[in-house]
mmCIF file of C-alpha atoms (C1' of nucleotides) in Angstrom:
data_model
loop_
_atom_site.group_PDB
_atom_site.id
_atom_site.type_symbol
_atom_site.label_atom_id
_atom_site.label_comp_id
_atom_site.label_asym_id
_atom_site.label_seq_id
_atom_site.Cartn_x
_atom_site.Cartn_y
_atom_site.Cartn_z
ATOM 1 C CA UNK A 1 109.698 97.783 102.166
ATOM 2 C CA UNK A 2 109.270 101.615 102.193
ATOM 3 C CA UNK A 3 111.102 103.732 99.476
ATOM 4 C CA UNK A 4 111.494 107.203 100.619
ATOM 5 C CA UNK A 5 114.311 110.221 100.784
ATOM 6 C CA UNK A 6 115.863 108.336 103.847
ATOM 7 C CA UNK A 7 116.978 104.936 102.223
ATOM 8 C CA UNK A 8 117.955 106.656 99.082
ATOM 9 C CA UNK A 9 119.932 109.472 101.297
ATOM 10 C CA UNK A 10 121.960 106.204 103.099
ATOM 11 C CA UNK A 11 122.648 104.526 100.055
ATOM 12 C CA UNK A 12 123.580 107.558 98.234
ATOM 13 C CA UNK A 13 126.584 108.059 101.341
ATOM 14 C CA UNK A 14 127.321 104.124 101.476
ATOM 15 C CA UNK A 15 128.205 104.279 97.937
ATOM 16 C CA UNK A 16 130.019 107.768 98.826
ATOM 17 C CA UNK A 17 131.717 105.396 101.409
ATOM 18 C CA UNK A 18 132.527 102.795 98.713
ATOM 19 C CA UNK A 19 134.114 105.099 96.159
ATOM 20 C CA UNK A 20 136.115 106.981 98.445
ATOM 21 C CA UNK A 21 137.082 104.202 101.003
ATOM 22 C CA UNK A 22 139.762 102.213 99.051
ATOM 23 C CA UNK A 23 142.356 104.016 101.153
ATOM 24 C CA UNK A 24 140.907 104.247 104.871
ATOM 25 C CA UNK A 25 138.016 105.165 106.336
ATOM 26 C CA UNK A 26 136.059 108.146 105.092
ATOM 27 C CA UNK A 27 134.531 110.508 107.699
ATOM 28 C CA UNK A 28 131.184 112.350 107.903
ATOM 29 C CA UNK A 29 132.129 115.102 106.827
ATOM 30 C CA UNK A 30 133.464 114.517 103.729
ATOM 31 C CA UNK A 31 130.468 112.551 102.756
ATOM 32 C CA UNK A 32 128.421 115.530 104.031
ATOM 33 C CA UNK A 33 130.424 118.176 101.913
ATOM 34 C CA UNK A 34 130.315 115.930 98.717
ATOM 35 C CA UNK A 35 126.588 115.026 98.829
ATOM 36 C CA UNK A 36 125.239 117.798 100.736
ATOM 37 C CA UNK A 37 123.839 115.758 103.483
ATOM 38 C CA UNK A 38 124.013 117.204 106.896
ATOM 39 C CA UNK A 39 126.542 116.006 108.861
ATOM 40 C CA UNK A 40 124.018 115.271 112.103
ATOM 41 C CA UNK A 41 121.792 113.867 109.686
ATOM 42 C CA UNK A 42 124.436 111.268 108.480
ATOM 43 C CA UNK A 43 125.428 110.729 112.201
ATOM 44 C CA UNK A 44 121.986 109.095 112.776
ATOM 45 C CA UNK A 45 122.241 107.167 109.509
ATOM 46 C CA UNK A 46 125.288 105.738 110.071
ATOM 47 C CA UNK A 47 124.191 104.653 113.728
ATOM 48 C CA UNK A 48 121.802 102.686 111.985
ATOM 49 C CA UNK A 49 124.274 101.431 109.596
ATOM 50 C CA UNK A 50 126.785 100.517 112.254
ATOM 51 C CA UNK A 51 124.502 98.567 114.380
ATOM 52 C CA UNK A 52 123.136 96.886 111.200
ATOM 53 C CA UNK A 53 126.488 95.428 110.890
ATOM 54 C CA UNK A 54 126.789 97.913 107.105
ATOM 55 C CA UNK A 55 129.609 99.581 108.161
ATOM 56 C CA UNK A 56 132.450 99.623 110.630
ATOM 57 C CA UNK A 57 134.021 102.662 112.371
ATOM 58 C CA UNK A 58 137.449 104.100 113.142
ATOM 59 C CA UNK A 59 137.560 106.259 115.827
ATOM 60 C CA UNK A 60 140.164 109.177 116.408
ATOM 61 C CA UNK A 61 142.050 110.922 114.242
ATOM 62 C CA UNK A 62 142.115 109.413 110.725
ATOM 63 C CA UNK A 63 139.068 107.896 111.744
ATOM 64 C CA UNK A 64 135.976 107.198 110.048
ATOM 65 C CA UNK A 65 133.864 104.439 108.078
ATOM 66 C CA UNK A 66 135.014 101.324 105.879
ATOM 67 C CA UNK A 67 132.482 99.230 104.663
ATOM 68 C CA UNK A 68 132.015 95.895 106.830
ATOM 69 C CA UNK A 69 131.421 94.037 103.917
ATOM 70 C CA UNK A 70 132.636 93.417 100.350
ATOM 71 C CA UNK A 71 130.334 96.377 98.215
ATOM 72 C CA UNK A 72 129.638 93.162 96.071
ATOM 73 C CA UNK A 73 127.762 91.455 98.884
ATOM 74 C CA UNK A 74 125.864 94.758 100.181
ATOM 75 C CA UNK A 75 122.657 95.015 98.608
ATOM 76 C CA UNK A 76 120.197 98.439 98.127
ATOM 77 C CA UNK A 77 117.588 96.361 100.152
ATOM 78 C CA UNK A 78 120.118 95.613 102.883
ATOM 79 C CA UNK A 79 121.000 99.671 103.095
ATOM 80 C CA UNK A 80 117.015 100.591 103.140
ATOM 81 C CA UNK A 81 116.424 98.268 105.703
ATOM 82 C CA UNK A 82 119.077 99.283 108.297
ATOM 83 C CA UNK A 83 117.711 102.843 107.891
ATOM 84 C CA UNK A 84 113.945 102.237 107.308
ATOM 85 C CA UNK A 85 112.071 100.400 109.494
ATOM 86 C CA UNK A 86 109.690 98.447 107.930
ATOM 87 C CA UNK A 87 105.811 98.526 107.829
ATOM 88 C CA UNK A 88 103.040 96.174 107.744
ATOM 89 C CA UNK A 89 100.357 97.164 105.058
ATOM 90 C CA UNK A 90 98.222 94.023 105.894
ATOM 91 C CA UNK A 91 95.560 94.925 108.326
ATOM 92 C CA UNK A 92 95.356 91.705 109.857
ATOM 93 C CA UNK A 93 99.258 91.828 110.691
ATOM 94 C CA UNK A 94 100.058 88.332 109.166
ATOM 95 C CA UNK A 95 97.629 86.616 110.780
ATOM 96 C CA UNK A 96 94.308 84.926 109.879
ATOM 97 C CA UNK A 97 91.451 87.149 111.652
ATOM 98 C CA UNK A 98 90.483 89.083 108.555
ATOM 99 C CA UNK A 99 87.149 87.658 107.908
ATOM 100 C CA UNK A 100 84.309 87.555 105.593
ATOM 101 C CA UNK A 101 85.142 87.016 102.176
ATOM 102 C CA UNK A 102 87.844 88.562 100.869
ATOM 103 C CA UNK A 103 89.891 87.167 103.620
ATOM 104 C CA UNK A 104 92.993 89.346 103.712
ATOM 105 C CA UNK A 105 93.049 90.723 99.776
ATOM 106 C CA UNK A 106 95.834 92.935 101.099
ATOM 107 C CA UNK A 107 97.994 90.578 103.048
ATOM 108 C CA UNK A 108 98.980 88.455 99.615
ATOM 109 C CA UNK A 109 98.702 91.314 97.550
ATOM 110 C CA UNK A 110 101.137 93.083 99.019
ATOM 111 C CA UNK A 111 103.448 89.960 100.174
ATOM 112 C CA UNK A 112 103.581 89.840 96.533
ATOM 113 C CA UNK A 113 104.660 93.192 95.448
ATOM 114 C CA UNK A 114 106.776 93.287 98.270
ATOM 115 C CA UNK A 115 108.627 90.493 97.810
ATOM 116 C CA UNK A 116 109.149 91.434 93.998
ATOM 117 C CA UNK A 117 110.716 94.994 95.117
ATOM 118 C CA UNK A 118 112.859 93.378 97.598
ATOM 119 C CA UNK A 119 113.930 90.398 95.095
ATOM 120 C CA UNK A 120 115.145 93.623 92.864
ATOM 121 C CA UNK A 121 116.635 95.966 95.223
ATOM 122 C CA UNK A 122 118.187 92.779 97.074
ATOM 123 C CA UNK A 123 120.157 92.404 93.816
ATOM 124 C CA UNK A 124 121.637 95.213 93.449
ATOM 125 C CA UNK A 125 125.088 95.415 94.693
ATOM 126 C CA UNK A 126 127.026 99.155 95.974
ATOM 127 C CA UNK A 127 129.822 97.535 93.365
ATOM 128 C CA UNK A 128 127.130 98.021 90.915
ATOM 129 C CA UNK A 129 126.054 101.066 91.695
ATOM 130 C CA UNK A 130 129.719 102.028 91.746
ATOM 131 C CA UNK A 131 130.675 100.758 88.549
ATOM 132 C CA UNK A 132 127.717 102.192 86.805
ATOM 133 C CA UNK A 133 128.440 105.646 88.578
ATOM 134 C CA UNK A 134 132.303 105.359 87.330
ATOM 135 C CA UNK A 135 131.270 105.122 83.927
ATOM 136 C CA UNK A 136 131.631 108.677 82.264
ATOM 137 C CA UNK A 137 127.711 108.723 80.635
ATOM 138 C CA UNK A 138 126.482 105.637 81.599
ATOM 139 C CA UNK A 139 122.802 106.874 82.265
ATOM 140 C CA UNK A 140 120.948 103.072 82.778
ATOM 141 C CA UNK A 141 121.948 100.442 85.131
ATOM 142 C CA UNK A 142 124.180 97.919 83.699
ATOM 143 C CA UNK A 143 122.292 95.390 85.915
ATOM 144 C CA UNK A 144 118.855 96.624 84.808
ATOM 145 C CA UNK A 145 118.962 95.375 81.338
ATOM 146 C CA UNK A 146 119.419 92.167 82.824
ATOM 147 C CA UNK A 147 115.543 92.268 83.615
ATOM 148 C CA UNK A 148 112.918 91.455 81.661
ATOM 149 C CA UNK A 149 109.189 93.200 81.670
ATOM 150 C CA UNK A 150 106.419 92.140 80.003
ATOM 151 C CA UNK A 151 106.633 95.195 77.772
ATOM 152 C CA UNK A 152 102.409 95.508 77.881
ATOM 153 C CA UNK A 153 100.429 98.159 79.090
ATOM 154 C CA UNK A 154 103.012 100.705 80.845
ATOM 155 C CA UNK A 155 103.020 103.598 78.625
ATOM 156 C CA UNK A 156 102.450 106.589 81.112
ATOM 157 C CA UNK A 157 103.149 110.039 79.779
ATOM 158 C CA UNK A 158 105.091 111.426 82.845
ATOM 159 C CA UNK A 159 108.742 111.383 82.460
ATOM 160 C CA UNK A 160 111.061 108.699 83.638
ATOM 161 C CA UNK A 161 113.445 111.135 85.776
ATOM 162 C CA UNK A 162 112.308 112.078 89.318
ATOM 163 C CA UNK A 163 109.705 109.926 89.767
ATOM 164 C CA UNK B 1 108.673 106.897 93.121
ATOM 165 C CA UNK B 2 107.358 107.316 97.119
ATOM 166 C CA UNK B 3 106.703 103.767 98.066
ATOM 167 C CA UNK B 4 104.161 104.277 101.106
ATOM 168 C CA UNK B 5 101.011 102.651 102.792
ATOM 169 C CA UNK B 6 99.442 105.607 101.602
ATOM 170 C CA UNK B 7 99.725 104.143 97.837
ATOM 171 C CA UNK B 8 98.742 100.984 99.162
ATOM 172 C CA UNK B 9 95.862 101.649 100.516
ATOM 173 C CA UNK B 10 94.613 103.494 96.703
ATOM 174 C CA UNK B 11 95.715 100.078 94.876
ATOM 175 C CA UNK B 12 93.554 97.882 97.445
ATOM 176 C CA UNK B 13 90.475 100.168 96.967
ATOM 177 C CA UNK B 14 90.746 100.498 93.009
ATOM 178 C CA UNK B 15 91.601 96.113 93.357
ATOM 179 C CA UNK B 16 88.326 96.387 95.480
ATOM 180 C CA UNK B 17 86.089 98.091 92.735
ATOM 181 C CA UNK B 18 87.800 96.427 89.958
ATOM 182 C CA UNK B 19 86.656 93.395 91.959
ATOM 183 C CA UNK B 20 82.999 94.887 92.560
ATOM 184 C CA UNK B 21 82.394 97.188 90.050
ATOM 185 C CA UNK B 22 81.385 94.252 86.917
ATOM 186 C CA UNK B 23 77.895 95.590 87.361
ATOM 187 C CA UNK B 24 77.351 98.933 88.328
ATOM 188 C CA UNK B 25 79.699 101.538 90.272
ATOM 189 C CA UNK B 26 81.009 100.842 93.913
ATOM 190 C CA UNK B 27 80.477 103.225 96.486
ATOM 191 C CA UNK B 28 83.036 104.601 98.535
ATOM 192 C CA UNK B 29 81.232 102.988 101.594
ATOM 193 C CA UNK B 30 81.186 99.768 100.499
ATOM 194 C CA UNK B 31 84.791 99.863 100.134
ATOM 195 C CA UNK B 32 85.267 101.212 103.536
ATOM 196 C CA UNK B 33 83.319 98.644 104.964
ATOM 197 C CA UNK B 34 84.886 95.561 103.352
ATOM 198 C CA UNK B 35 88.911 96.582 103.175
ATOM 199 C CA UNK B 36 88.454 98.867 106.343
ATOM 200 C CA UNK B 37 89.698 102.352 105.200
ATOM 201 C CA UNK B 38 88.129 105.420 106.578
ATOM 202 C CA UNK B 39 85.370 107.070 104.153
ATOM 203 C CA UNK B 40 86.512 110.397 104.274
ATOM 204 C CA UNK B 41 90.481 108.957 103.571
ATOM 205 C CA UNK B 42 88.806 107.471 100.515
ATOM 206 C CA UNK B 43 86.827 110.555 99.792
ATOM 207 C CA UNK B 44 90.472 111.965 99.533
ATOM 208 C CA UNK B 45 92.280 109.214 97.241
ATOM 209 C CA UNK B 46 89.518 109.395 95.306
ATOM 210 C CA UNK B 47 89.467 112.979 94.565
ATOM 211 C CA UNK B 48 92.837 112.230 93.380
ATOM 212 C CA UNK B 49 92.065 109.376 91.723
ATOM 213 C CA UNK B 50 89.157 111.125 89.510
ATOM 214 C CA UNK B 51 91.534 113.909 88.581
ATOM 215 C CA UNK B 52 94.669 111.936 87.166
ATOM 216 C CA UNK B 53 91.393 109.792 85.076
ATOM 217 C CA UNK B 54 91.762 106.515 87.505
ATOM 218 C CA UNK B 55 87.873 106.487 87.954
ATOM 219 C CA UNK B 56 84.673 108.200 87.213
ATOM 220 C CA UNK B 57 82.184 109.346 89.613
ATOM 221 C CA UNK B 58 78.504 108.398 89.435
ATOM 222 C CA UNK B 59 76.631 110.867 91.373
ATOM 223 C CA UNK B 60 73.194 110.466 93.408
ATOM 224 C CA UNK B 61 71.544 107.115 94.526
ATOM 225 C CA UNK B 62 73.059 104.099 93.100
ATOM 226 C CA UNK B 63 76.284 106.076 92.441
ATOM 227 C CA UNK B 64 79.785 105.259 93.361
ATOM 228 C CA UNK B 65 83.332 105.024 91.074
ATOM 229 C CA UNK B 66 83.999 102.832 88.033
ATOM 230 C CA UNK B 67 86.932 102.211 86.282
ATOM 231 C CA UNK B 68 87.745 104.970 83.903
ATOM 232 C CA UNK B 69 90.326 102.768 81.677
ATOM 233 C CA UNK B 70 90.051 98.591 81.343
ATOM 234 C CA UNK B 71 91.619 97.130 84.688
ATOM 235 C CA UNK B 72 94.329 95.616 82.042
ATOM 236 C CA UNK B 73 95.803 99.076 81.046
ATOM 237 C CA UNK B 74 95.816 100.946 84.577
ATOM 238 C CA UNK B 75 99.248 99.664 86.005
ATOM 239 C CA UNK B 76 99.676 100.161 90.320
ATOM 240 C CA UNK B 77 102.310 102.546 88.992
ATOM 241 C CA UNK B 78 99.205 104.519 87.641
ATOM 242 C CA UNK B 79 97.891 104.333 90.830
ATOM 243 C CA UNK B 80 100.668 105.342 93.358
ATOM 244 C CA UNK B 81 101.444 108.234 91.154
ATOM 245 C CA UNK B 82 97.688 109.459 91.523
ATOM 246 C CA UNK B 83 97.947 109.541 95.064
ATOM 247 C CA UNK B 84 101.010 109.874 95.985
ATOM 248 C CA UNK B 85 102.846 113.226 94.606
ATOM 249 C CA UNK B 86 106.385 112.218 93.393
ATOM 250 C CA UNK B 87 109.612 112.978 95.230
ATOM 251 C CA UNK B 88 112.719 114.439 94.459
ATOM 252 C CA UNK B 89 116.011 112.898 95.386
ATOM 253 C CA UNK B 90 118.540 114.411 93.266
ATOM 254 C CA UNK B 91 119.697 117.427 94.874
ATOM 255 C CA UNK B 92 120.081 119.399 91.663
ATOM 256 C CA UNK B 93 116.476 118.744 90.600
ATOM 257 C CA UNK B 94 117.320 117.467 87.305
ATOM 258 C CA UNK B 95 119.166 120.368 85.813
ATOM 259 C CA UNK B 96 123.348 120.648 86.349
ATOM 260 C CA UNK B 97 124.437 123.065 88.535
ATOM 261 C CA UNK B 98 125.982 120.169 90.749
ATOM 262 C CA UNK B 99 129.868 120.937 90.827
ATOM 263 C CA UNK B 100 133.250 119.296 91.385
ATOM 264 C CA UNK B 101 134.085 115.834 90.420
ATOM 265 C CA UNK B 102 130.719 114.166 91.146
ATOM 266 C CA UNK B 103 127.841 115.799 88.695
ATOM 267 C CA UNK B 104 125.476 114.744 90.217
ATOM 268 C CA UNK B 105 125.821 111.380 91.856
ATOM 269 C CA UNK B 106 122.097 111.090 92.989
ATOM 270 C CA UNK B 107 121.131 112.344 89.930
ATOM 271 C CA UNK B 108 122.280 109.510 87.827
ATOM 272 C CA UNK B 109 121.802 106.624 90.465
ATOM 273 C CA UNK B 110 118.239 107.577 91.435
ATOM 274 C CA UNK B 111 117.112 107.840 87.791
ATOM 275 C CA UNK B 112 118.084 104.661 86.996
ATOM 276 C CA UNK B 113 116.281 102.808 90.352
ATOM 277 C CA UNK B 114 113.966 104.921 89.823
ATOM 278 C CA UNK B 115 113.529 103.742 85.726
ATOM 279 C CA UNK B 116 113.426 100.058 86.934
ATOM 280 C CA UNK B 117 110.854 100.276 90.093
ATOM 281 C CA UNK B 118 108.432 102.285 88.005
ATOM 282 C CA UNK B 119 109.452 99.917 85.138
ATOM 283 C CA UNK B 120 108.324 97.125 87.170
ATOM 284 C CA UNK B 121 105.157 98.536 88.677
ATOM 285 C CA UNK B 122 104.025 100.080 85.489
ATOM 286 C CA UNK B 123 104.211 96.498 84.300
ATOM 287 C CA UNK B 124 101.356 95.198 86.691
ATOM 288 C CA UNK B 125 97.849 96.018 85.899
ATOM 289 C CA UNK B 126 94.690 95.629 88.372
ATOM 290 C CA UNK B 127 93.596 93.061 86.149
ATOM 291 C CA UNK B 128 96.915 91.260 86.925
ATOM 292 C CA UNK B 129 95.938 91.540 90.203
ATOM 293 C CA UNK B 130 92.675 90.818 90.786
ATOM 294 C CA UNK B 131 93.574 87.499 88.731
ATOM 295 C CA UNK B 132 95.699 86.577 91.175
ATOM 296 C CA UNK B 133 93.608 87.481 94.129
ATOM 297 C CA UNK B 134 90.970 85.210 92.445
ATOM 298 C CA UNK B 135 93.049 82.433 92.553
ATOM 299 C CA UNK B 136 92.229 80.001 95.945
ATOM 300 C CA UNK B 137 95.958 79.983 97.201
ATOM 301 C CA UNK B 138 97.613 81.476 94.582
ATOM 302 C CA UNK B 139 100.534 83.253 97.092
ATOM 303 C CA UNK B 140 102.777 84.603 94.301
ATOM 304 C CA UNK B 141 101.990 86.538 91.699
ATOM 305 C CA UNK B 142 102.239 84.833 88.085
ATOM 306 C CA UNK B 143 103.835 87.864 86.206
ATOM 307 C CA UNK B 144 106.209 88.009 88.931
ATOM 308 C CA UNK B 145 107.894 84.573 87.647
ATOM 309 C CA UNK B 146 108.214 86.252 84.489
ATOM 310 C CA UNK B 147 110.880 88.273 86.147
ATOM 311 C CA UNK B 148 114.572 87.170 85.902
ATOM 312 C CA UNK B 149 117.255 88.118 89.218
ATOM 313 C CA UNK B 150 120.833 87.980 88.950
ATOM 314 C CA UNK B 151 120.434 85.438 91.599
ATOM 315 C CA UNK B 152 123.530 86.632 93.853
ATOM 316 C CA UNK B 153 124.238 88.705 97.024
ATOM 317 C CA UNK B 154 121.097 88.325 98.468
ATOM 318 C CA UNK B 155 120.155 85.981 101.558
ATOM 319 C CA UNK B 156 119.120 88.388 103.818
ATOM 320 C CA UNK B 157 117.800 87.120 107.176
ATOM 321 C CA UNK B 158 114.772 88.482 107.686
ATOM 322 C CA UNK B 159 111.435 86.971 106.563
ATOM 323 C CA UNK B 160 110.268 88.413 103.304
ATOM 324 C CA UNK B 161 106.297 88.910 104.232
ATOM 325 C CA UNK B 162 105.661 92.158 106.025
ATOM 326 C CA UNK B 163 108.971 93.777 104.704
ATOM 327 C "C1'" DT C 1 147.503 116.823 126.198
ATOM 328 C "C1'" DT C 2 145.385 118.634 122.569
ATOM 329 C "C1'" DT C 3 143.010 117.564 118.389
ATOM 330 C "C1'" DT C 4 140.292 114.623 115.646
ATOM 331 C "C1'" DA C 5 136.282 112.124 114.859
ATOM 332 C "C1'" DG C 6 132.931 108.772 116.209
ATOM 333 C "C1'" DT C 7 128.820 108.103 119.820
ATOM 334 C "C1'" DT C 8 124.823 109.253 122.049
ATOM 335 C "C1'" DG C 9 120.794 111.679 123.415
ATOM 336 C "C1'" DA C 10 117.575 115.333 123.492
ATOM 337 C "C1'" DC C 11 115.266 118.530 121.059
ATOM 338 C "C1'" DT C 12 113.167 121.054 117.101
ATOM 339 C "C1'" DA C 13 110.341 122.707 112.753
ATOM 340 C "C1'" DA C 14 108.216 120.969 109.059
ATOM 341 C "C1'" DA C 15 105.874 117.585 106.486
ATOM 342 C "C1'" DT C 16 103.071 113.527 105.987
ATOM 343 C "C1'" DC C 17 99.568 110.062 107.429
ATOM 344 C "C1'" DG C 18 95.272 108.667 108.539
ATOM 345 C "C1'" DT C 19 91.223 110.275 110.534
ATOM 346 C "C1'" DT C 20 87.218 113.045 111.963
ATOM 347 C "C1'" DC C 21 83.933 116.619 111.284
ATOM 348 C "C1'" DG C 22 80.916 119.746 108.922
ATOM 349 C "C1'" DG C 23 79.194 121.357 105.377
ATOM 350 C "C1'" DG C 24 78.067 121.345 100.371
ATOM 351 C "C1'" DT C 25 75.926 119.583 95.451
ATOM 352 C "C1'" DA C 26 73.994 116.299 92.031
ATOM 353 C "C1'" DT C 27 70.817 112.609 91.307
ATOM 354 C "C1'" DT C 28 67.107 109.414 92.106
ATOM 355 C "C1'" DC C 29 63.010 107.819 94.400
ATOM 356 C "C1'" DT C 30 58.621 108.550 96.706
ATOM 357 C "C1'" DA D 1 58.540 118.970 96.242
ATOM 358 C "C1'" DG D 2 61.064 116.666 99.430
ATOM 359 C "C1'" DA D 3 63.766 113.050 101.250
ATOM 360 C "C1'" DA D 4 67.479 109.918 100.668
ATOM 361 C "C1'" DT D 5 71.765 108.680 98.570
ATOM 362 C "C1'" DA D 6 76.405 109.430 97.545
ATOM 363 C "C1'" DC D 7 79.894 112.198 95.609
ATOM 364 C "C1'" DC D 8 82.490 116.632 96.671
ATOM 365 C "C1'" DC D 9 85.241 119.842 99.383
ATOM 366 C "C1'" DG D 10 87.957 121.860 102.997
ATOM 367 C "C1'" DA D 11 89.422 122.526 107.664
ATOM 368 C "C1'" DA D 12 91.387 120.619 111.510
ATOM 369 C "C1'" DC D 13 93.478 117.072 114.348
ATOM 370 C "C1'" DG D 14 97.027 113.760 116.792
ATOM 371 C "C1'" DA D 15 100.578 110.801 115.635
ATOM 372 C "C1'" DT D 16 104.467 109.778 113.219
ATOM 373 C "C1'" DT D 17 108.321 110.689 110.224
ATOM 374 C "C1'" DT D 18 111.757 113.753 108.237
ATOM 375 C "C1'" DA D 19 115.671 116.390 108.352
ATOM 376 C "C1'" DG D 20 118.327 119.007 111.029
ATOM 377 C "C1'" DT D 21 120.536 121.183 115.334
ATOM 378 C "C1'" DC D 22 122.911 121.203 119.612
ATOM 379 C "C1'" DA D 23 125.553 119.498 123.415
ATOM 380 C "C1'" DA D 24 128.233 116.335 125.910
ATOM 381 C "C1'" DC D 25 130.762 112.317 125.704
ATOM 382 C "C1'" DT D 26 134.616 108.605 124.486
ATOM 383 C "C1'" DA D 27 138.522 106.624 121.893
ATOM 384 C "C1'" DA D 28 142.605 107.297 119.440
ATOM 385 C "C1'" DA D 29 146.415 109.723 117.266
ATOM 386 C "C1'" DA D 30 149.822 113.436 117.010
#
DNA sequence: TTTTAGTTGACTAAATCGTTCGGGTATTCT
DNA sequence: AGAATACCCGAACGATTTAGTCAACTAAAA
């Protein structure tokens, strides 16, 4: 799971599409006007989206994109993952040849981590993002307080925002 | 938050002299020998590393890095912020000159992923780690369990190593 | 049939990633 | 003193990714 510019850019426009696309489909260039994405930019996104089964499209006049699924069942981690090809931080790619001692540290450390960021962003719904986004100064995720943390040892001085 | 294997390969080599480092410091050849990272990559990291106060530097023969904090208080958020310079989604940059009817849509929704990966990462230590990796067959990661999801929405298809 | 809007492909400048090289300086050992 | 060790620093590199541009195409509606 990578987390850069590009998966936040395509969920930033899916939930563009899911706000605005209660009454047909919403084209590229609206979403490119709104969030100041470039329009060939978004073309490339959404050809990810499309063939990732995210989104559907209307061609011709009146055309554009509608969600292919309900924004309750569309996950974050489904958005990144259309857009964002995924890497393998194990050096041994899954398999067993790692040798010596520490026989593939990085393979389970990062399964791990990885599967904890996916288990989050996989439960995060574009309704949720929506209905946080329609409240007027909502700020936090509704859905976030939901987690727990072990509350020890965080405490880093850098702000929160823009991380 | 930049999730790359950039930052990945900085929390294997600080797991590696957390690991290694119980009696005097690890060199940075050592570690490039045994988790198979290029020396002068880690000569990089490390740089970065000793300036944010990750590690301290032992110079001449017998030298190497130690642990500048206890492995229980530096969190892999710690780490991949070291390394890996942060990113900015929000197209305002945090102040609000974003007009019409969406202020700042990114903004909001970023911050508050944003809040909870970091929130989640920050909540890990090395120590948590290297517990873990100490373990025979551990596989998961115990203060991953600790961690409640909403449960829904998920099921995504694709295997959840290597994402 | 003209306009709209998605579809595709090639192509680009800039940044990042991981690496290699070549020199430094501080410390310890002989 | 001098050699060996190991951190320190910066320049440069190819490969990949990022974000964007351009051009030509197809499907559908007015």
């Amino acid at each position: 799971m990578r987390l850069t510019t590009k998966g936040r850019f395509a969920v930033t426009a899916m939930i563009d599409v899911t706000m605005h696309g209660v009454r047909g489909p919403v084209t590229l260039a609206a979403i490119s006007e709104r969030q100041r994405i470039s329009l060939s930019y978004l073309e490339q996104l959404f050809g990810k989206l499309r063939r990732h089964g995210m989104v559907e499209s209307v061609r011709g006049p009146g055309g554009g994109y509608n969600l292919a699924r309900d924004a309750g069942t569309v996950t974050v981690a489904d958005v990144i993952l259309a857009v964002d090809e995924p890497i393998d931080a194990t050096q041994c790619g899954g398999r067993e040849n790692c040798l010596d001692d520490h026989r593939c540290m990085t393979h389970e450390l990062w399964a791990g981590l990885n599967a904890h960021i996916f288990s989050y962003l996989g439960s995060v719904t574009l309704a949720d993002l929506v209905r946080q986004q329609q409240q007027p100064r909502g700020g936090e995720l509704a859905v976030l307080q939901d987690h727990r943390h072990p509350a020890g040892s965080a405490a880093s001085p850098e702000p929160v925002t823009a991380v």
